[in-house]
PDB file of C-alpha atoms in Angstrom:
ATOM      1  CA  MET H 196      -1.588 -23.615 -21.482  1.00  0.00           C
ATOM      2  CA  ALA H 197      -2.239 -19.973 -20.384  1.00  0.00           C
ATOM      3  CA  LEU H 198       0.504 -17.471 -21.173  1.00  0.00           C
ATOM      4  CA  HIS H 199       1.862 -15.411 -18.256  1.00  0.00           C
ATOM      5  CA  ARG H 200       3.925 -12.232 -18.162  1.00  0.00           C
ATOM      6  CA  ASN H 201       6.944 -14.182 -16.741  1.00  0.00           C
ATOM      7  CA  ASP H 202       6.669 -16.614 -19.695  1.00  0.00           C
ATOM      8  CA  VAL H 203       6.878 -13.701 -22.144  1.00  0.00           C
ATOM      9  CA  ILE H 204       9.926 -12.148 -20.432  1.00  0.00           C
ATOM     10  CA  ALA H 205      11.724 -15.506 -20.189  1.00  0.00           C
ATOM     11  CA  ALA H 206      11.086 -16.265 -23.853  1.00  0.00           C
ATOM     12  CA  ALA H 207      12.219 -12.794 -24.832  1.00  0.00           C
ATOM     13  CA  LEU H 208      15.543 -13.216 -22.930  1.00  0.00           C
ATOM     14  CA  ASP H 209      16.107 -16.601 -24.589  1.00  0.00           C
ATOM     15  CA  LEU H 210      15.470 -14.927 -27.946  1.00  0.00           C
ATOM     16  CA  LEU H 211      17.889 -12.184 -27.037  1.00  0.00           C
ATOM     17  CA  ASP H 212      20.631 -14.745 -26.455  1.00  0.00           C
ATOM     18  CA  GLU H 213      19.955 -16.195 -29.850  1.00  0.00           C
ATOM     19  CA  VAL H 214      19.623 -13.148 -32.091  1.00  0.00           C
ATOM     20  CA  GLY H 215      20.937 -10.145 -30.187  1.00  0.00           C
ATOM     21  CA  LEU H 216      19.264  -6.851 -29.310  1.00  0.00           C
ATOM     22  CA  GLU H 217      19.165  -5.484 -32.868  1.00  0.00           C
ATOM     23  CA  ARG H 218      17.146  -8.398 -34.196  1.00  0.00           C
ATOM     24  CA  LEU H 219      14.807  -8.803 -31.201  1.00  0.00           C
ATOM     25  CA  THR H 220      11.307  -8.032 -32.467  1.00  0.00           C
ATOM     26  CA  THR H 221       7.831  -8.625 -31.048  1.00  0.00           C
ATOM     27  CA  ARG H 222       7.012 -10.504 -34.257  1.00  0.00           C
ATOM     28  CA  ALA H 223       9.868 -12.969 -33.672  1.00  0.00           C
ATOM     29  CA  LEU H 224       8.789 -13.309 -30.042  1.00  0.00           C
ATOM     30  CA  THR H 225       5.189 -14.111 -30.911  1.00  0.00           C
ATOM     31  CA  GLU H 226       6.400 -16.704 -33.433  1.00  0.00           C
ATOM     32  CA  ARG H 227       8.593 -18.234 -30.731  1.00  0.00           C
ATOM     33  CA  LEU H 228       5.706 -18.364 -28.269  1.00  0.00           C
ATOM     34  CA  GLY H 229       3.289 -19.618 -30.950  1.00  0.00           C
ATOM     35  CA  VAL H 230       0.677 -16.901 -30.236  1.00  0.00           C
ATOM     36  CA  ALA H 231      -1.078 -14.235 -32.219  1.00  0.00           C
ATOM     37  CA  PRO H 232       0.672 -10.807 -32.142  1.00  0.00           C
ATOM     38  CA  GLY H 233      -2.130  -9.228 -30.077  1.00  0.00           C
ATOM     39  CA  ALA H 234      -1.681 -11.840 -27.340  1.00  0.00           C
ATOM     40  CA  LEU H 235       1.538 -10.192 -26.134  1.00  0.00           C
ATOM     41  CA  TYR H 236      -0.238  -6.950 -25.270  1.00  0.00           C
ATOM     42  CA  TRP H 237      -2.191  -8.635 -22.538  1.00  0.00           C
ATOM     43  CA  HIS H 238       1.159  -8.888 -20.700  1.00  0.00           C
ATOM     44  CA  VAL H 239       3.323  -6.043 -22.053  1.00  0.00           C
ATOM     45  CA  ARG H 240       1.733  -2.951 -23.612  1.00  0.00           C
ATOM     46  CA  SER H 241       4.610  -2.121 -25.920  1.00  0.00           C
ATOM     47  CA  LYS H 242       8.113  -3.238 -26.965  1.00  0.00           C
ATOM     48  CA  GLN H 243       9.512  -0.547 -24.658  1.00  0.00           C
ATOM     49  CA  GLU H 244       7.724  -2.086 -21.737  1.00  0.00           C
ATOM     50  CA  LEU H 245       8.980  -5.494 -22.736  1.00  0.00           C
ATOM     51  CA  LEU H 246      12.586  -4.253 -22.935  1.00  0.00           C
ATOM     52  CA  THR H 247      12.269  -2.550 -19.530  1.00  0.00           C
ATOM     53  CA  ALA H 248      10.964  -5.749 -17.979  1.00  0.00           C
ATOM     54  CA  MET H 249      13.808  -7.687 -19.545  1.00  0.00           C
ATOM     55  CA  ALA H 250      16.384  -5.218 -18.283  1.00  0.00           C
ATOM     56  CA  ASP H 251      14.954  -5.315 -14.754  1.00  0.00           C
ATOM     57  CA  THR H 252      15.112  -9.150 -14.795  1.00  0.00           C
ATOM     58  CA  VAL H 253      18.709  -9.159 -16.040  1.00  0.00           C
ATOM     59  CA  ALA H 254      19.921  -6.637 -13.409  1.00  0.00           C
ATOM     60  CA  ALA H 255      17.858  -8.065 -10.496  1.00  0.00           C
ATOM     61  CA  PRO H 256      20.494 -10.470  -9.206  1.00  0.00           C
ATOM     62  CA  ALA H 257      22.991  -7.629  -8.781  1.00  0.00           C
ATOM     63  CA  PHE H 258      20.584  -5.673  -6.609  1.00  0.00           C
ATOM     64  CA  SER H 259      19.664  -8.642  -4.412  1.00  0.00           C
ATOM     65  CA  THR H 260      20.704  -7.790  -0.899  1.00  0.00           C
ATOM     66  CA  PRO H 261      23.456 -10.290   0.133  1.00  0.00           C
ATOM     67  CA  GLY H 262      22.691 -12.416   3.171  1.00  0.00           C
ATOM     68  CA  THR H 263      18.926 -12.170   2.858  1.00  0.00           C
ATOM     69  CA  GLY H 264      18.282 -15.321   0.946  1.00  0.00           C
ATOM     70  CA  ASN H 265      17.867 -13.488  -2.380  1.00  0.00           C
ATOM     71  CA  GLY H 266      20.986 -15.101  -3.793  1.00  0.00           C
ATOM     72  CA  GLU H 267      21.001 -18.440  -5.581  1.00  0.00           C
ATOM     73  CA  GLY H 268      23.061 -21.317  -4.306  1.00  0.00           C
ATOM     74  CA  ALA H 269      26.815 -20.642  -4.378  1.00  0.00           C
ATOM     75  CA  GLU H 270      26.220 -17.121  -5.696  1.00  0.00           C
ATOM     76  CA  ALA H 271      24.690 -16.041  -2.394  1.00  0.00           C
ATOM     77  CA  GLU H 272      27.143 -13.829  -0.476  1.00  0.00           C
ATOM     78  CA  THR H 273      27.478 -12.813   3.118  1.00  0.00           C
ATOM     79  CA  LYS H 274      26.813  -9.130   3.756  1.00  0.00           C
ATOM     80  CA  PRO H 275      30.041  -7.167   3.215  1.00  0.00           C
ATOM     81  CA  GLY H 276      31.511  -5.541   6.300  1.00  0.00           C
ATOM     82  CA  SER H 277      32.751  -2.239   4.848  1.00  0.00           C
ATOM     83  CA  TRP H 278      31.394   0.188   2.298  1.00  0.00           C
ATOM     84  CA  ALA H 279      34.303  -0.722  -0.046  1.00  0.00           C
ATOM     85  CA  GLU H 280      33.568  -4.410   0.225  1.00  0.00           C
ATOM     86  CA  HIS H 281      29.888  -3.771  -0.293  1.00  0.00           C
ATOM     87  CA  THR H 282      30.624  -1.656  -3.379  1.00  0.00           C
ATOM     88  CA  GLU H 283      33.064  -4.137  -4.912  1.00  0.00           C
ATOM     89  CA  ALA H 284      30.695  -7.098  -4.266  1.00  0.00           C
ATOM     90  CA  PHE H 285      27.843  -5.205  -5.982  1.00  0.00           C
ATOM     91  CA  ALA H 286      30.087  -4.434  -8.962  1.00  0.00           C
ATOM     92  CA  HIS H 287      31.082  -8.006  -9.422  1.00  0.00           C
ATOM     93  CA  ARG H 288      27.431  -9.159  -9.161  1.00  0.00           C
ATOM     94  CA  LEU H 289      26.406  -6.602 -11.766  1.00  0.00           C
ATOM     95  CA  ARG H 290      29.136  -7.622 -14.153  1.00  0.00           C
ATOM     96  CA  ARG H 291      28.163 -11.278 -13.812  1.00  0.00           C
ATOM     97  CA  ALA H 292      24.537 -10.398 -14.408  1.00  0.00           C
ATOM     98  CA  LEU H 293      25.225  -8.380 -17.533  1.00  0.00           C
ATOM     99  CA  LEU H 294      27.619 -10.985 -18.969  1.00  0.00           C
ATOM    100  CA  GLY H 295      24.987 -13.663 -18.363  1.00  0.00           C
ATOM    101  CA  ARG H 296      22.967 -12.391 -21.350  1.00  0.00           C
ATOM    102  CA  ARG H 297      23.924 -11.475 -24.937  1.00  0.00           C
ATOM    103  CA  ASP H 298      23.931  -7.644 -25.166  1.00  0.00           C
ATOM    104  CA  GLY H 299      23.157  -7.523 -21.468  1.00  0.00           C
ATOM    105  CA  ALA H 300      25.002  -4.240 -20.926  1.00  0.00           C
ATOM    106  CA  ARG H 301      23.251  -2.552 -23.862  1.00  0.00           C
ATOM    107  CA  LEU H 302      19.873  -3.775 -22.656  1.00  0.00           C
ATOM    108  CA  VAL H 303      20.311  -2.548 -19.098  1.00  0.00           C
ATOM    109  CA  SER H 304      21.958   0.747 -19.971  1.00  0.00           C
ATOM    110  CA  GLY H 305      19.234   1.744 -22.350  1.00  0.00           C
ATOM    111  CA  HIS H 306      16.093   0.332 -20.691  1.00  0.00           C
ATOM    112  CA  LEU H 307      16.485  -0.231 -16.960  1.00  0.00           C
ATOM    113  CA  ALA H 308      13.727   1.399 -14.895  1.00  0.00           C
ATOM    114  CA  PRO H 309      14.329   0.059 -11.323  1.00  0.00           C
ATOM    115  CA  GLY H 310      11.350  -1.246  -9.432  1.00  0.00           C
ATOM    116  CA  THR H 311      10.617  -1.131  -5.742  1.00  0.00           C
ATOM    117  CA  ALA H 312      12.969  -4.071  -4.885  1.00  0.00           C
ATOM    118  CA  THR H 313      15.921  -2.500  -6.675  1.00  0.00           C
ATOM    119  CA  LEU H 314      15.287   0.918  -5.085  1.00  0.00           C
ATOM    120  CA  ARG H 315      15.113  -0.775  -1.649  1.00  0.00           C
ATOM    121  CA  SER H 316      18.509  -2.383  -2.328  1.00  0.00           C
ATOM    122  CA  VAL H 317      19.981   0.965  -3.353  1.00  0.00           C
ATOM    123  CA  GLU H 318      18.505   2.550  -0.185  1.00  0.00           C
ATOM    124  CA  ASP H 319      20.019  -0.220   1.961  1.00  0.00           C
ATOM    125  CA  GLY H 320      23.427   0.336   0.333  1.00  0.00           C
ATOM    126  CA  LEU H 321      23.277   4.074   0.882  1.00  0.00           C
ATOM    127  CA  ALA H 322      22.323   3.436   4.521  1.00  0.00           C
ATOM    128  CA  LEU H 323      25.212   1.061   5.041  1.00  0.00           C
ATOM    129  CA  MET H 324      27.736   3.535   3.567  1.00  0.00           C
ATOM    130  CA  SER H 325      26.213   6.432   5.497  1.00  0.00           C
ATOM    131  CA  ALA H 326      26.536   4.455   8.740  1.00  0.00           C
ATOM    132  CA  GLN H 327      30.271   4.086   8.010  1.00  0.00           C
ATOM    133  CA  GLY H 328      30.983   7.762   7.594  1.00  0.00           C
ATOM    134  CA  LEU H 329      30.094   8.634   4.049  1.00  0.00           C
ATOM    135  CA  THR H 330      27.559  11.350   3.344  1.00  0.00           C
ATOM    136  CA  PRO H 331      24.516  10.341   1.256  1.00  0.00           C
ATOM    137  CA  THR H 332      25.975  12.397  -1.618  1.00  0.00           C
ATOM    138  CA  GLN H 333      29.354  10.689  -1.418  1.00  0.00           C
ATOM    139  CA  ALA H 334      27.660   7.314  -1.361  1.00  0.00           C
ATOM    140  CA  ALA H 335      25.405   8.115  -4.260  1.00  0.00           C
ATOM    141  CA  VAL H 336      28.275   9.528  -6.369  1.00  0.00           C
ATOM    142  CA  LEU H 337      30.303   6.375  -5.722  1.00  0.00           C
ATOM    143  CA  GLY H 338      27.360   4.144  -6.620  1.00  0.00           C
ATOM    144  CA  HIS H 339      26.767   6.033  -9.830  1.00  0.00           C
ATOM    145  CA  ALA H 340      30.457   5.963 -10.753  1.00  0.00           C
ATOM    146  CA  VAL H 341      30.796   2.232 -10.062  1.00  0.00           C
ATOM    147  CA  THR H 342      27.581   1.389 -11.974  1.00  0.00           C
ATOM    148  CA  SER H 343      28.712   3.409 -14.956  1.00  0.00           C
ATOM    149  CA  TYR H 344      32.154   1.769 -14.825  1.00  0.00           C
ATOM    150  CA  VAL H 345      30.695  -1.741 -14.783  1.00  0.00           C
ATOM    151  CA  ILE H 346      28.246  -1.074 -17.627  1.00  0.00           C
ATOM    152  CA  GLY H 347      30.938   0.613 -19.743  1.00  0.00           C
ATOM    153  CA  PHE H 348      33.401  -2.226 -19.079  1.00  0.00           C
ATOM    154  CA  VAL H 349      30.911  -4.887 -20.042  1.00  0.00           C
ATOM    155  CA  LEU H 350      29.785  -2.933 -23.099  1.00  0.00           C
ATOM    156  CA  GLN H 351      33.367  -3.290 -24.364  1.00  0.00           C
ATOM    157  CA  GLU H 352      33.537  -6.944 -23.394  1.00  0.00           C
ATOM    158  CA  GLN H 353      30.367  -7.694 -25.377  1.00  0.00           C
ATOM    159  CA  GLN H 354      31.210  -5.594 -28.396  1.00  0.00           C
ATOM    160  CA  VAL H 355      31.377  -7.542 -31.556  1.00  0.00           C
ATOM    161  CA  HIS H 356      34.584  -6.646 -33.395  1.00  0.00           C
ATOM    162  CA  ALA H 357      34.853  -6.920 -37.144  1.00  0.00           C
ATOM    163  CA  PRO H 358      37.404  -9.421 -38.426  1.00  0.00           C
ATOM    164  CA  THR H 359      40.800  -7.900 -38.839  1.00  0.00           C
ATOM    165  CA  GLY H 360      41.777 -10.072 -41.735  1.00  0.00           C
ATOM    166  CA  GLY H 361      45.061 -11.079 -40.125  1.00  0.00           C
ATOM    167  CA  ALA H 362      46.264  -7.482 -39.869  1.00  0.00           C
ATOM    168  CA  ALA H 363      49.477  -7.113 -38.020  1.00  0.00           C
ATOM    169  CA  GLY H 364      49.466  -5.514 -34.552  1.00  0.00           C
ATOM    170  CA  PRO H 365      51.088  -2.166 -33.616  1.00  0.00           C
ATOM    171  CA  ASP H 366      54.732  -1.689 -34.695  1.00  0.00           C
ATOM    172  CA  PRO H 367      56.896  -2.164 -31.549  1.00  0.00           C
ATOM    173  CA  ALA H 368      59.328   0.456 -32.873  1.00  0.00           C
ATOM    174  CA  GLN H 369      56.620   3.113 -33.003  1.00  0.00           C
ATOM    175  CA  PHE H 370      54.451   1.967 -30.072  1.00  0.00           C
ATOM    176  CA  PRO H 371      56.682   0.209 -27.589  1.00  0.00           C
ATOM    177  CA  LEU H 372      54.566   0.983 -24.550  1.00  0.00           C
ATOM    178  CA  LEU H 373      51.350  -0.116 -26.229  1.00  0.00           C
ATOM    179  CA  VAL H 374      52.995  -3.421 -27.281  1.00  0.00           C
ATOM    180  CA  GLN H 375      54.308  -3.913 -23.810  1.00  0.00           C
ATOM    181  CA  TRP H 376      50.810  -3.359 -22.333  1.00  0.00           C
ATOM    182  CA  GLN H 377      49.298  -5.815 -24.836  1.00  0.00           C
ATOM    183  CA  THR H 378      51.926  -8.393 -23.886  1.00  0.00           C
ATOM    184  CA  GLU H 379      51.449  -7.962 -20.183  1.00  0.00           C
ATOM    185  CA  HIS H 380      47.682  -7.557 -20.235  1.00  0.00           C
ATOM    186  CA  PRO H 381      46.350  -9.665 -17.354  1.00  0.00           C
ATOM    187  CA  GLY H 382      42.926 -10.378 -18.864  1.00  0.00           C
ATOM    188  CA  PRO H 383      39.468  -8.939 -18.349  1.00  0.00           C
ATOM    189  CA  GLU H 384      38.836 -10.206 -14.796  1.00  0.00           C
ATOM    190  CA  ALA H 385      42.008  -8.777 -13.341  1.00  0.00           C
ATOM    191  CA  THR H 386      41.670  -5.548 -15.328  1.00  0.00           C
ATOM    192  CA  PHE H 387      38.112  -5.118 -14.166  1.00  0.00           C
ATOM    193  CA  THR H 388      39.109  -5.648 -10.527  1.00  0.00           C
ATOM    194  CA  ALA H 389      42.045  -3.271 -10.779  1.00  0.00           C
ATOM    195  CA  GLY H 390      39.831  -0.478 -12.151  1.00  0.00           C
ATOM    196  CA  LEU H 391      37.204  -1.078  -9.493  1.00  0.00           C
ATOM    197  CA  THR H 392      39.843  -0.895  -6.781  1.00  0.00           C
ATOM    198  CA  LEU H 393      41.035   2.470  -8.148  1.00  0.00           C
ATOM    199  CA  LEU H 394      37.511   3.831  -7.613  1.00  0.00           C
ATOM    200  CA  THR H 395      37.089   2.615  -4.023  1.00  0.00           C
ATOM    201  CA  THR H 396      40.669   3.440  -2.896  1.00  0.00           C
ATOM    202  CA  GLY H 397      40.334   6.900  -4.545  1.00  0.00           C
ATOM    203  CA  LEU H 398      37.309   7.684  -2.464  1.00  0.00           C
ATOM    204  CA  ALA H 399      38.969   6.245   0.676  1.00  0.00           C
ATOM    205  CA  ALA H 400      41.940   8.537   0.123  1.00  0.00           C
ATOM    206  CA  GLN H 401      39.601  11.500  -0.339  1.00  0.00           C
ATOM    207  CA  LEU H 402      37.837  10.685   2.877  1.00  0.00           C
ATOM    208  CA  ALA H 403      41.143  10.416   4.743  1.00  0.00           C
TER     209      ALA H 403
END
């Protein structure tokens, strides 16, 4: 069976899920595909090009324009009505996409080189926000801030922490507020949404 570029990328993403970004090598990939090392270079010219293609594939669902049939099943969303809804919907799509792959945030943050489809989605988002009163600069700054927030948040979610060996938590007598926060912590989903809301409401307040 002939090997295609999409086969290489799909196999590389499956390998990423198994071994993580640090241990992802072209040698391991060729062994997984059962081909000679040189066969990969008909489809990707270097490991950097492979990682870029993988990052673009991981991030692509986040940049699919809602309501255009680019979504999949229940994940397809109707087009948001306001710039804040549009921004928050994009942020949740991007978080889901990054969490869908092991080391997804590291891969995308270090290797994403958006193609034409992604740039078109960004252009459409800027146009939507501009039509609702934001300047292109305000829209771009918000988009950059939100994207950075999402990637940073997921980087922390996907970070592998060393075992603590049963070490005790902070002393409540010395760190009462920290202990209170840990006790009341609502979980990653609510924390993510709260931080995202701060970004959009902050810009809304600035515009007002």
